[in-house]
XYZ file of C-alpha atoms in Angstrom:
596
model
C 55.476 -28.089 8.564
C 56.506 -24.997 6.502
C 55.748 -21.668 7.549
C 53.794 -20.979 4.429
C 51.798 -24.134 4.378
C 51.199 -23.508 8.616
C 49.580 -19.894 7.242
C 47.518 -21.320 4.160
C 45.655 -23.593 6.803
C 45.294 -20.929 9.026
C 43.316 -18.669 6.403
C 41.197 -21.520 5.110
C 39.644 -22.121 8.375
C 39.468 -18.726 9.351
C 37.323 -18.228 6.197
C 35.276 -21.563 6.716
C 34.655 -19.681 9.836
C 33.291 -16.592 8.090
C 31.481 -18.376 5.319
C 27.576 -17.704 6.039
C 26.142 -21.567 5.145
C 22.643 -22.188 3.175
C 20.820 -25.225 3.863
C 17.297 -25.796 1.751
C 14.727 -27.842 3.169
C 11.349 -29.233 2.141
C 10.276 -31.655 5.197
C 9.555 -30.140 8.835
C 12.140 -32.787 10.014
C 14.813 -31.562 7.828
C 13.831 -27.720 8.982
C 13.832 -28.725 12.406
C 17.563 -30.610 11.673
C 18.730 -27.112 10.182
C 17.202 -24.974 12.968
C 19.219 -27.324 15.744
C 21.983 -26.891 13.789
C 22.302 -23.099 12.940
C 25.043 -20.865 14.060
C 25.177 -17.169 13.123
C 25.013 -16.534 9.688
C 23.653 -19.814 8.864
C 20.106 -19.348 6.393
C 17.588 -21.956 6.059
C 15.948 -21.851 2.926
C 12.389 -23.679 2.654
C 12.046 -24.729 -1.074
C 8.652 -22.987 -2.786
C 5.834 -25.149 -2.247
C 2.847 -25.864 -0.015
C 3.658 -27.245 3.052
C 0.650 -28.799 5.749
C 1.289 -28.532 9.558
C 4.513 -26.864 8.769
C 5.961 -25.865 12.265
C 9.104 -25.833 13.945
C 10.728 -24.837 17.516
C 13.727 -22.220 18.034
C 15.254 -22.636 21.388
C 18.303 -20.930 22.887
C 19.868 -19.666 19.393
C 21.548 -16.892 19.190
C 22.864 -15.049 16.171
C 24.154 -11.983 15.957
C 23.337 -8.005 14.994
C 25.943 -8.492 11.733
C 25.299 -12.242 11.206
C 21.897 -13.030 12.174
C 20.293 -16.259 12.026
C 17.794 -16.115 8.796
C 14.556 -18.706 8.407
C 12.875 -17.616 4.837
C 11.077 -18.610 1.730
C 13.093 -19.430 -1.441
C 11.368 -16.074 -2.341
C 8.842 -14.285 -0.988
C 5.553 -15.268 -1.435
C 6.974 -18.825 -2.736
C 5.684 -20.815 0.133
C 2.550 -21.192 1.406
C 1.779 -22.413 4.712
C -2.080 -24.398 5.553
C -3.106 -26.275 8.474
C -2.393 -25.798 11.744
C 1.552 -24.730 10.716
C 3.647 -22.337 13.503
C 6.498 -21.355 14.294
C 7.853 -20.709 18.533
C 10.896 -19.153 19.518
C 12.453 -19.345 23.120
C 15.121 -17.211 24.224
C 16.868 -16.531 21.159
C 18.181 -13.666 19.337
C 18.892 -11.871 16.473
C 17.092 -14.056 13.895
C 15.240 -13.106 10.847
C 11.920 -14.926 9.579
C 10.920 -13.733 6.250
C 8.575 -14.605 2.722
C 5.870 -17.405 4.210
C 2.296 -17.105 3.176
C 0.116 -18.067 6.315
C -3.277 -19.746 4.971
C -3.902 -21.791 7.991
C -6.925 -23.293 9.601
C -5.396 -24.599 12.917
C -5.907 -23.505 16.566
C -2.380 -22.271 17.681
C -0.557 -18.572 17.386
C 1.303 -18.446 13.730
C 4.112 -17.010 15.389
C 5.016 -16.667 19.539
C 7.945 -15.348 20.562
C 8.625 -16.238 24.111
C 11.601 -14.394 26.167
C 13.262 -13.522 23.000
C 15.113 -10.211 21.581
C 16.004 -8.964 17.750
C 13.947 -10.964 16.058
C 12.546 -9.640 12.754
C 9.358 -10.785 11.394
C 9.119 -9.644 7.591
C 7.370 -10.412 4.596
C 5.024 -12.551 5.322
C 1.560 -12.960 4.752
C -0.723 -13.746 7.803
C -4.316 -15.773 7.403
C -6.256 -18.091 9.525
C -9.757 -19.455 9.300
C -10.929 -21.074 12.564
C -13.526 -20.626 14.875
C -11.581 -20.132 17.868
C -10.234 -17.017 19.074
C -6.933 -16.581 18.355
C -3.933 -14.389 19.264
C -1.917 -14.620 15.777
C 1.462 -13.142 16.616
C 2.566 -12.852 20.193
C 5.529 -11.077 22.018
C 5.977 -12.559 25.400
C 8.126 -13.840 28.261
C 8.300 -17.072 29.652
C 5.689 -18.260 32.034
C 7.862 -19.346 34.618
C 10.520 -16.351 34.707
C 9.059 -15.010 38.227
C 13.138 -13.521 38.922
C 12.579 -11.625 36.037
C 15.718 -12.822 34.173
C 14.412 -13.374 30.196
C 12.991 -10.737 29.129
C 11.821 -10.263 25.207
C 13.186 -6.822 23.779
C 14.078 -4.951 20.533
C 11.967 -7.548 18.182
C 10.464 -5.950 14.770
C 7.466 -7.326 12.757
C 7.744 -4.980 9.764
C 6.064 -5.433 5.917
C 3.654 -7.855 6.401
C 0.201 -8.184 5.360
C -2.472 -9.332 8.384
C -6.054 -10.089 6.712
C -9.275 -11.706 7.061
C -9.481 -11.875 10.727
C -13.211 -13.461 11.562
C -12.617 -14.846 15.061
C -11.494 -13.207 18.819
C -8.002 -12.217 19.307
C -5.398 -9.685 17.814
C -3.091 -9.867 14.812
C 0.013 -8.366 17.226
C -0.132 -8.527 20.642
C 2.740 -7.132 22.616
C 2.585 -9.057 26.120
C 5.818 -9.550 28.932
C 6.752 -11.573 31.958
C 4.906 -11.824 35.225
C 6.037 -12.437 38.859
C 4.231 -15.803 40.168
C 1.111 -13.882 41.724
C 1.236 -11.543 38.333
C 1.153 -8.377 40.848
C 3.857 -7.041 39.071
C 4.345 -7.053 34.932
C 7.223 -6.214 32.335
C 6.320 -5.336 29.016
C 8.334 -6.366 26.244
C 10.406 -3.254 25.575
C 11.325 -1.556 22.395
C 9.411 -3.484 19.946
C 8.649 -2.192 16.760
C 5.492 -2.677 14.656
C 6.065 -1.184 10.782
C 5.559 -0.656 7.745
C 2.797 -3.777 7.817
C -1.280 -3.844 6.156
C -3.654 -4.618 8.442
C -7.432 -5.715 6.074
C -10.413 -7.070 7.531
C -10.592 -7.506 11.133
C -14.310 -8.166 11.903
C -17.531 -8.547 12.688
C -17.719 -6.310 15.828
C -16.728 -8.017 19.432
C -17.651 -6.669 22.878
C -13.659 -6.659 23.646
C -10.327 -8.200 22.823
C -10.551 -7.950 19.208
C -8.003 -5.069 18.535
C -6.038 -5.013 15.610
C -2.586 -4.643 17.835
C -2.848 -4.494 21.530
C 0.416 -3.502 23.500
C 0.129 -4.198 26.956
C -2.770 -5.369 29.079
C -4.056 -4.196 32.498
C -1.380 -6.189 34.452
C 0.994 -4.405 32.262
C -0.086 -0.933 32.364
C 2.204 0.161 34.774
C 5.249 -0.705 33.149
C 7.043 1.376 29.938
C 7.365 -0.564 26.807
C 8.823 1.948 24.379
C 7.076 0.495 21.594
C 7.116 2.338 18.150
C 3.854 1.330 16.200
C 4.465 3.862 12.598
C 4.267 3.403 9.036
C 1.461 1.272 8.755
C -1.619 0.683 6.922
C -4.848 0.258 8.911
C -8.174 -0.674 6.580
C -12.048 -2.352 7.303
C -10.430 -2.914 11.019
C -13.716 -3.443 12.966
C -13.527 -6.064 15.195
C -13.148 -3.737 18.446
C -13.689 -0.420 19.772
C -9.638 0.068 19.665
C -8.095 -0.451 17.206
C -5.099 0.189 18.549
C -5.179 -0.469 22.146
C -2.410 1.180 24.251
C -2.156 -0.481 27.586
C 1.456 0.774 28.866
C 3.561 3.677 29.013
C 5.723 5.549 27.284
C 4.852 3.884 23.654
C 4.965 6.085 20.079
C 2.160 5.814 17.190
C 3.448 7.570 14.408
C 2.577 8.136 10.704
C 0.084 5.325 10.514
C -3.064 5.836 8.508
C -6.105 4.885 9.713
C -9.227 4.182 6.364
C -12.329 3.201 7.064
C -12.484 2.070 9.802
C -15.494 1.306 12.997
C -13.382 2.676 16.064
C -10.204 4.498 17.559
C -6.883 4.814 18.205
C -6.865 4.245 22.171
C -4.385 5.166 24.848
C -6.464 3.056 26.915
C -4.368 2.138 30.322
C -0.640 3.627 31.265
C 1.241 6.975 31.325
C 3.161 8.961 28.791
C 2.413 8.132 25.080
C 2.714 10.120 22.152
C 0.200 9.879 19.269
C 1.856 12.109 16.063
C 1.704 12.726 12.252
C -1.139 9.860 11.927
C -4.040 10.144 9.365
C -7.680 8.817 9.733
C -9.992 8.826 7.279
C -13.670 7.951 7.616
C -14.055 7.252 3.813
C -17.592 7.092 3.626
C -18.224 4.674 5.291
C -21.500 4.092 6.921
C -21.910 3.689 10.197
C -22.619 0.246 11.936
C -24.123 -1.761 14.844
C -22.938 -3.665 17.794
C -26.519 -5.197 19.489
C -27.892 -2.182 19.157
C -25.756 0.357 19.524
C -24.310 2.435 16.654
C -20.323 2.005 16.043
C -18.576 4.347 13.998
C -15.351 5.341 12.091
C -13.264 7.386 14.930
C -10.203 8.908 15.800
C -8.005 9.350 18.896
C -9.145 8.008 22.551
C -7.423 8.787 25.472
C -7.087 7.700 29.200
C -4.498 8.477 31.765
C -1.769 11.118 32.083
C 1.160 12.734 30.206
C 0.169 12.151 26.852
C 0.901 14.265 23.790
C -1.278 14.403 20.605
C -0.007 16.316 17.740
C 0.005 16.397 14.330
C -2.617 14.511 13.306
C -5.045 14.858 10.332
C -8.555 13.738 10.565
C -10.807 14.284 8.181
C -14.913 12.721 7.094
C -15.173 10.154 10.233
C -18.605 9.904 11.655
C -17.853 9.435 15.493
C -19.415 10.785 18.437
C -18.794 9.822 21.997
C -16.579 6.799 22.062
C -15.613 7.875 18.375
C -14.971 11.251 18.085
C -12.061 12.263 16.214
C -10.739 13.465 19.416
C -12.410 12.449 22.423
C -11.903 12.720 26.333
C -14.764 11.059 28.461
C -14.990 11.600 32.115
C -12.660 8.377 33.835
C -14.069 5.828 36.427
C -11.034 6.765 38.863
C -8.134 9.024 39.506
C -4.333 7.673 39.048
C -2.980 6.863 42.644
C -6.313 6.371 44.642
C -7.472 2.641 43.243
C -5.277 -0.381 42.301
C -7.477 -2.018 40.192
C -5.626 -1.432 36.780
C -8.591 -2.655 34.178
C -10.513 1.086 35.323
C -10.874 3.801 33.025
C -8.528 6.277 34.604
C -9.306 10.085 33.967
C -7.286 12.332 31.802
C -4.646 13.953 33.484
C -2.196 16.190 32.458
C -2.765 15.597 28.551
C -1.889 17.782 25.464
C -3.479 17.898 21.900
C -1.769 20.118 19.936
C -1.237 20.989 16.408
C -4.187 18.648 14.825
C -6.247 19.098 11.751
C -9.979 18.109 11.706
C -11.876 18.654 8.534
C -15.499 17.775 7.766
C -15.907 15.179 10.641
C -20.019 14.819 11.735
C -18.327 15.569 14.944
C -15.289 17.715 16.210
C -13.644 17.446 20.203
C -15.491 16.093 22.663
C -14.850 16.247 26.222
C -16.198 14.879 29.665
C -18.453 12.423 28.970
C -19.882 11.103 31.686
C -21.856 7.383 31.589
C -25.204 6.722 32.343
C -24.755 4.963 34.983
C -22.371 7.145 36.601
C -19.495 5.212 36.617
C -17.528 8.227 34.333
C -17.751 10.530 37.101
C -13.766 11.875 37.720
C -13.633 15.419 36.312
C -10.399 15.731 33.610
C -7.469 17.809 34.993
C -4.614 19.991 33.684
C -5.771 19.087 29.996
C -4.522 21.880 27.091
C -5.230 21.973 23.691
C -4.285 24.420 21.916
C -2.877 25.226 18.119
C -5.434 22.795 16.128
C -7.620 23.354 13.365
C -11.215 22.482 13.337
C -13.435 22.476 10.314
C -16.835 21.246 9.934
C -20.597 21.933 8.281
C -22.660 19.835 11.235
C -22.946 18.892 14.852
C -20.864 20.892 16.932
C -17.131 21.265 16.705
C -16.217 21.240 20.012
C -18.804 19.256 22.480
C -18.866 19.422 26.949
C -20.725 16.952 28.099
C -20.125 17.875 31.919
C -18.678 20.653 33.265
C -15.177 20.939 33.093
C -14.495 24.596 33.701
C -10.746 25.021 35.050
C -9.874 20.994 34.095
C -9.281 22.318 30.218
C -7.385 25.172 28.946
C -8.349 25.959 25.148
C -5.446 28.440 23.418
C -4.850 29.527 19.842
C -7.196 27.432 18.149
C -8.825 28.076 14.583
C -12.599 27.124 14.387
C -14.693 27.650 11.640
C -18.254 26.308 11.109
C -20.208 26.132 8.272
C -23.843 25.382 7.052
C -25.730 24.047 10.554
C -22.433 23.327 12.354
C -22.046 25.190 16.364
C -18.448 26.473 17.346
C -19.539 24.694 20.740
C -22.398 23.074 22.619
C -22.418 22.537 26.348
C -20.258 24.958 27.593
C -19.561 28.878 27.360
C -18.606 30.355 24.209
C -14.684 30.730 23.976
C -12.717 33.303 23.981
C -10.616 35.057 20.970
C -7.403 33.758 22.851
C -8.819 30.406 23.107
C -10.228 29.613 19.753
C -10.250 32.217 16.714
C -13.455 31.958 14.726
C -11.650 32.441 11.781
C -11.743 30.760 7.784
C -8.039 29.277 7.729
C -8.192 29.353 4.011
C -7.263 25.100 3.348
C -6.658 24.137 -0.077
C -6.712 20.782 -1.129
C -3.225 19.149 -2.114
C -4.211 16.202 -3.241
C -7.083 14.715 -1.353
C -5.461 16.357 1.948
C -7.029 19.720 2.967
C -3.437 21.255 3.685
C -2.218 25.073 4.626
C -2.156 27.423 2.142
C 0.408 30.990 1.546
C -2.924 32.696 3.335
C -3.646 31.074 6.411
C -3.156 32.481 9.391
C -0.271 32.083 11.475
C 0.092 32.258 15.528
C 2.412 31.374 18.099
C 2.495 28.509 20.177
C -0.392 28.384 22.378
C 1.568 25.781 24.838
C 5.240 27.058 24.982
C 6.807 24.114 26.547
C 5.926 21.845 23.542
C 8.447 21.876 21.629
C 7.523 21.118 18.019
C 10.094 21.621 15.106
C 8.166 19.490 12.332
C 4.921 19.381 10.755
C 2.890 15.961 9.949
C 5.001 16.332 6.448
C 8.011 16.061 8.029
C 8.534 20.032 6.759
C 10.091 22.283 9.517
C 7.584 23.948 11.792
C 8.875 27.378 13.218
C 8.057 28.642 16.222
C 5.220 31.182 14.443
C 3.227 29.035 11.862
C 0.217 27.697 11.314
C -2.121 26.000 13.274
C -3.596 22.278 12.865
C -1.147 19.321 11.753
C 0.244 21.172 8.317
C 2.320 24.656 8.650
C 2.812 26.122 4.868
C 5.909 25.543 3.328
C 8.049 24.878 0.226
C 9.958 22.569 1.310
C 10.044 18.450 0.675
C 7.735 16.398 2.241
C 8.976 13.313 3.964
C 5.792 11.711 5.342
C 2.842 11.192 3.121
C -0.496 9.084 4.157
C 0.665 5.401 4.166
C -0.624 3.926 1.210
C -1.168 0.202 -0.564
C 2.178 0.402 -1.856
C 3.763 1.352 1.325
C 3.508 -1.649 3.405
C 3.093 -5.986 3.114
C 5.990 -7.881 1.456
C 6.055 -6.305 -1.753
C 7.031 -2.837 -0.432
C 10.233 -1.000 -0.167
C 12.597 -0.852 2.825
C 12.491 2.780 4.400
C 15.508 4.487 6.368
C 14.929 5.174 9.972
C 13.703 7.685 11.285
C 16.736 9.037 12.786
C 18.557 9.437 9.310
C 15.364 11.742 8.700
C 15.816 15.458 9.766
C 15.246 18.867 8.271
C 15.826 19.763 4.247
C 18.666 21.961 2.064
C 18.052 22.616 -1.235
C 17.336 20.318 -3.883
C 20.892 18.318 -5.259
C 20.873 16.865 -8.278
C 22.087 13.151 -7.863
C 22.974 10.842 -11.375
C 23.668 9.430 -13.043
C 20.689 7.044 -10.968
C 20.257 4.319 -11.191
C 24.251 3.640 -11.068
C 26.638 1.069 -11.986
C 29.166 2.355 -9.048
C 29.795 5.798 -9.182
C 27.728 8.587 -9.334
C 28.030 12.731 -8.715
C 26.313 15.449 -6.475
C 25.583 18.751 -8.424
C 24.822 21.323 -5.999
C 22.448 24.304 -6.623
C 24.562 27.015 -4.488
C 28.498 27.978 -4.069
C 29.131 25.860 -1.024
C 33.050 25.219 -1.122
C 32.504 21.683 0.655
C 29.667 19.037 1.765
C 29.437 16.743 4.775
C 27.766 13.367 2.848
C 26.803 10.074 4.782
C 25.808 7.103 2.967
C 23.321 4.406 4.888
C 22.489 0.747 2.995
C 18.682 0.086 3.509
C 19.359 -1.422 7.187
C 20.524 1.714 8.602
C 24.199 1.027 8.817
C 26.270 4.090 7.798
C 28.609 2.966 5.132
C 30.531 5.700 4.123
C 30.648 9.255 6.233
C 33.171 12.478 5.427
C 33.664 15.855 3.985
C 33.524 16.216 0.155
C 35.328 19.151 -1.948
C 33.158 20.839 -4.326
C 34.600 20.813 -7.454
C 33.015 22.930 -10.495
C 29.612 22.821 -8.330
C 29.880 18.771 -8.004
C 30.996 16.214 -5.584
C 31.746 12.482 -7.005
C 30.628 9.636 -4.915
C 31.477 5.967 -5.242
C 29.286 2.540 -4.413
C 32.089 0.260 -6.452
C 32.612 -2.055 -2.977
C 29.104 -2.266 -2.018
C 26.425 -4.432 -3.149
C 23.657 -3.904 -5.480
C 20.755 -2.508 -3.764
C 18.965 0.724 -2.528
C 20.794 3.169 -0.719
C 20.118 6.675 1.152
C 22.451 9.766 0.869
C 22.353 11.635 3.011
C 23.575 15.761 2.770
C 24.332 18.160 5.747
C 24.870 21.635 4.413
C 24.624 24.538 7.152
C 22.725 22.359 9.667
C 20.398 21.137 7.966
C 20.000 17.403 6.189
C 17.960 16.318 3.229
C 18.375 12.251 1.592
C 18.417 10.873 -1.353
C 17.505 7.783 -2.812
C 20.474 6.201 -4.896
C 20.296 2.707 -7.071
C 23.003 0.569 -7.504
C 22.352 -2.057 -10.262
C-alpha cells in the first residue's frame, strides 16, 4: 500500500469520525432505534407532525460539552405532542431536548430526569390536562443510589413556556438522591431554571402547588446552588409560594413576578440570595382560599443567612403571609429540633437596597399565629438602605415585639394620604429610617431614582454591593432602595413577553456582564463578516473578546486604534448572534453584533 493512499484512508475515517450524523424519525420505534444508537454529536430529528403517546427512554448516553447529544423538533414549534407522551432520562449527559409542543392528557411527568447531568431542556412548550396531580418536569436521582454515587448536576431548562396548570403538582421541581432510610438528602446541584414563561397555575391548593419548588424538607439541609433568573412569572396562583426554596445556598435573580396570589419563599435551608427581581401586583384583586383572603405578595423568608437586595415591588395587596416583604415569628430555632418540615425563625437575615412603591402594605415583621405555634422571636435581622413608599396601611408593621432581634439603618420612608411610618412598635429613629420624599420619577412604568434623591452610605458595611437592579454601578454613597441614579446603560430590565418561551432570544451569561465604558459605535450591523469599532475617546488600544450565543469566547486580544477605530472580523464563524465584548480602563460594556 502506498504511503499516500495509507494517509487518504487515514483522513477519511478520521473525518467520518468527526462528522455529527442526523437521523429523522416519525414512529416512537424508530426514535427509540436512534436514541439506542446515538453517539456524541449524533441529532435526532422528529419530522413536524402530531404524534400520540410519543415517549421514549435515554439510558446511560453520554455526549459531550462540544458535541452533545441533540433530541429536537424539525423546528420549533413543528411538533406537537398529545396523550400521555414523555420523555425519561437515566444517567446520561450532555444532551439537548429542544422545539416539542406538550398538549398532553396522560398521567406521567413530561419530562424526568433521573441521576443525570448537562442536560438542556429548551424550547418547548409544556401543557397537560388531567385530573391527577402531576409533577411536570422533574430533576432527580435514582431511587436506589443509597452510596450516593449518581448524582444529577449542571442540567438547564431555559426558554420554555409552562401554562394552564389546573391540577396538584409543580411545573419544575428540583428533587436529589436519598440514603435508604431518606435521613440524609442531596439536592441536585447547579441547576439552572431561565429565561422560561410560567401562565396559569391555578385554582388555589392548600400546598404543593408551587410554580418551581427546589428542594423539599428532606432536602433542606443540603446546598443546591441553583440559579432560578430571567424568567417570566404571570396568573401563578395555585400555592402560597410561588417559588418555594427548600435548600441552601440557591440564587433568584431578575425574575419578574405579575399578578400574581402569593410569594417568593425561602421557605426551608440556609444561605439564599433573592436580587434585582420585580413584582408587580397589577391590579389584581384579591382572592379566596375557603375563606381566607389570598393576595398578590412579595418576598417570604425562613431560616438564616439570607440576603435580599435589589428588588422592586410596587401595587401588591399583601399583608401577613403576603407582604411585599414579610418576616413572621418561626415555629423553632435552627439546631434545637430535627424535624425539617417546621417553620424555622429568621436568623441572621439582610434586606437591603429594595424599592417598595404604593403596596396596601409595606414590611412586616414577627407575626406570631393564633395558635401560638409562631412563637421564636427573629434574631440578628438588618435592613437597612430600602425605600418605602405608600398612601395606606402602615409601611412598616410589628406584630410582636422584636426590640433588639431587628436593626433598622438608613432607610427612606415616606407616607402619604392615611398611610403610618409604623404601627406596633416605637417610632424610629433619624438613623434608622429618614422620613424623607425621595423624589421617584417614573421611567417608564418603574418609579426609578431621580438627579434629586437623596443619597447615603451604606447602612450595613459588610454588604458589599457594586450594582443596582439595572445592572448600573452602585457606589459606595448612592441612593437608597433597588435603583441608584445614573447615566449609564441598563443591562437588566423587567422580564417581559418577549423575553422568555421558545420564540425568544439567547442571552449571554451573566459572567460576560460587568460594569459599562462609554458608548462604541459598532457597524456596519448586521454584518456579512467584518465589521469596525469607532471609539468615542483617544484610547491608543482596546482589549475586545468576542463570545457566540453559548458563552464560548471565540476570539480574545488587544486591538490598535487606528484613526479612532478598531476592525474586527466574523469571516470563520457562523451566521448567528454574537456579543462583543470591550474592556477599556477596567471597566466592560457588550455589544450585540449580527452576522448574516
Amino acid at each position: 500500500m502506498g504511503v499516500k493512499y495509507f494517509f487518504t484512508i487515514i483522513a477519511v475515517v478520521l473525518f467520518g469520525r468527526n462528522m455529527h450524523s442526523q437521523t429523522f424519525v416519525n414512529t416512537r420505534q424508530t426514535l427509540q432505534t436512534a436514541i439506542n444508537a446515538a453517539v456524541p454529536g449524533s441529532t435526532i430529528i422528529v419530522r413536524n407532525g402530531t404524534y400520540n403517546d410519543f415517549y421514549a427512554s435515554v439510558t446511560t448516553k453520554s455526549g459531550t460539552a462540544a458535541n452533545p447529544i441533540t433530541i429536537k423538533a424539525e423546528t420549533v414549534g413543528g411538533v406537537t405532542l398529545t396523550g400521555d407522551s414523555r420523555f425519561t432520562m437515566k444517567k446520561s449527559e450532555n444532551i439537548k431536548f429542544e422545539g416539542f409542543v406538550f398538549d398532553c392528557t396522560g398521567s406521567n411527568t413530561l419530562i424526568k430526569l433521573e441521576a443525570c447531568n448537562n442536560i438542556r431542556i429548551t424550547r418547548n412548550v409544556f401543557e397537560l390536562d388531567t385530573p391527577v396531580a402531576i409533577k411536570w418536569i422533574v430533576v432527580v436521582g435514582t431511587f436506589d443510589d443509597y452510596t450516593f454515587q449518581f448524582l444529577s448536576h449542571h442540567n438547564r431548562i431555559d426558554h420554555n413556556t409552562f401554562k394552564n396548570k389546573f391540577t396538584g403538582g409543580n411545573f419544575i421541581t428540583i428533587d436529589g438522591t436519598y440514603s435508604q432510610d431518606r435521613t440524609i438528602g442531596h439536592q441536585s446541584q447547579y441547576d439552572r431554571i431561565d429565561h422560561n414563561y410560567f401562565y396559569n397555575n391555578s385554582p388555589r391548593a392548600v400546598n404543593e402547588k408551587e410554580s418551581i419548588r427546589i428542594g423539599n424538607s428532606q432536602l433542606c439541609n443540603s446546598s443546591g446552588f441553583t440559579t432560578v433568573e430571567f424568567n417570566l412569572f404571570e396568573e401563578c396562583d395555585g400555592d402560597p409560594e410561588i417559588v418555594s426554596v427548600k435548600s441552601n445556598d440557591n440564587l433568584i435573580r431578575h425574575n419578574t413576578f405579575n399578578r400574581n396570589h402569593g410569594t417568593l419563599t425561602l421557605r426551608q435551608g440556609n444561605r439564599s440570595r433573592v436580587e434585582g427581581n420585580y413584582f408587580f401586583g397589577g391590579g389584581k384583586p384579591n382572592g379566596m382560599m375557603e375563606t381566607q383572603p389570598i393576595y398578590t405578595g412579595g418576598i417570604r423568608a425562613y431560616g438564616t443567612d439570607h440576603v435580599i437586595v435589589n428588588n422592586y415591588m410596587e401595587g401588591l395587596q399583601g399583608t401577613v403571609w403576603d407582604a411585599p416583604i414579610t418576616l413572621t415569628q418561626g415555629e423553632v430555632i435552627t439546631g434545637q429540633s430535627t424535624n425539617t418540615s417546621l417553620h424555622y425563625r429568621g436568623e441572621r437575615i439582610t434586606i437591603a437596597y429594595n424599592t417598595l412603591v404604593n403596596n396596601a402594605y409595606g414590611i412586616e415583621i414577627g407575626y406570631p399565629k393564633a395558635d401560638g405555634s409562631y412563637n421564636k422571636r427573629l434574631a440578628d435581622i438588618k435592613i437597612a438602605n430600602n425605600i418605602v413608599v405608600g398612601s395606606q396601611n402602615n409601611l412598616v408593621k410589628i406584630y410582636a415585639n422584636q426590640q433588639g432581634a431587628v436593626t433598622w439603618s438608613n432607610n427612606i420612608m415616606y407616607a402619604t394620604g392615611s398611610a403610618q411610618i409604623v404601627t406596633g412598635g416605637p417610632a424610629f429613629t433619624a438613623s434608622e429610617v429618614l422620613v424623607q420624599n425621595p423624589n421617584l420619577a417614573l421611567s417608564g412604568t418603574i418609579w426609578k431614582s431621580t438627579a434629586t434623591s437623596p443619597v447615603i452610605a451604606n447602612g450595613i458595611p459588610a454588604l458589599t454591593l457594586t450594582e443596582d437592579i439595572d445592572g448600573q454601578s452602585r457606589p459606595a454613597l448612592s441612593n437608597a432602595g433597588a435603583d441608584h441614579f445614573s447615566t449609564e446603560l441598563v443591562t437588566y430590565f423587567p422580564v417581559g413577553i418577549s423575553d422568555v418561551g421558545p420564540g425568544s432570544p439567547e442571552e449571554m451569561p451573566l459572567s460576560v456582564i460587568t460594569s459599562k465604558v462609554p458608548a462604541i459605535v459598532l457597524y456596519p450591523n448586521p454584518t456579512k463578516g467584518n465589521f469596525e469599532l469607532a471609539l468615542p475617546n483617544s484610547e491608543s488600544e482596546l482589549n475586545v473578546e468576542v463570545y457566540n450565543i453559548h458563552g464560548q469566547l471565540i476570539l480574545n486580544g488587544t486591538h490598535q486604534v487606528v484613526s479612532g477605530k478598531i476592525a474586527l472580523s466574523l469571516e470563520n464563524q457562523p451566521a448567528g448572534m454574537y456579543i462583543v465584548r470591550i474592556n477599556s480602563s477596567g471597566k466592560t460594556q457588550n455589544y450585540k453584533v449580527v452576522k448574516q
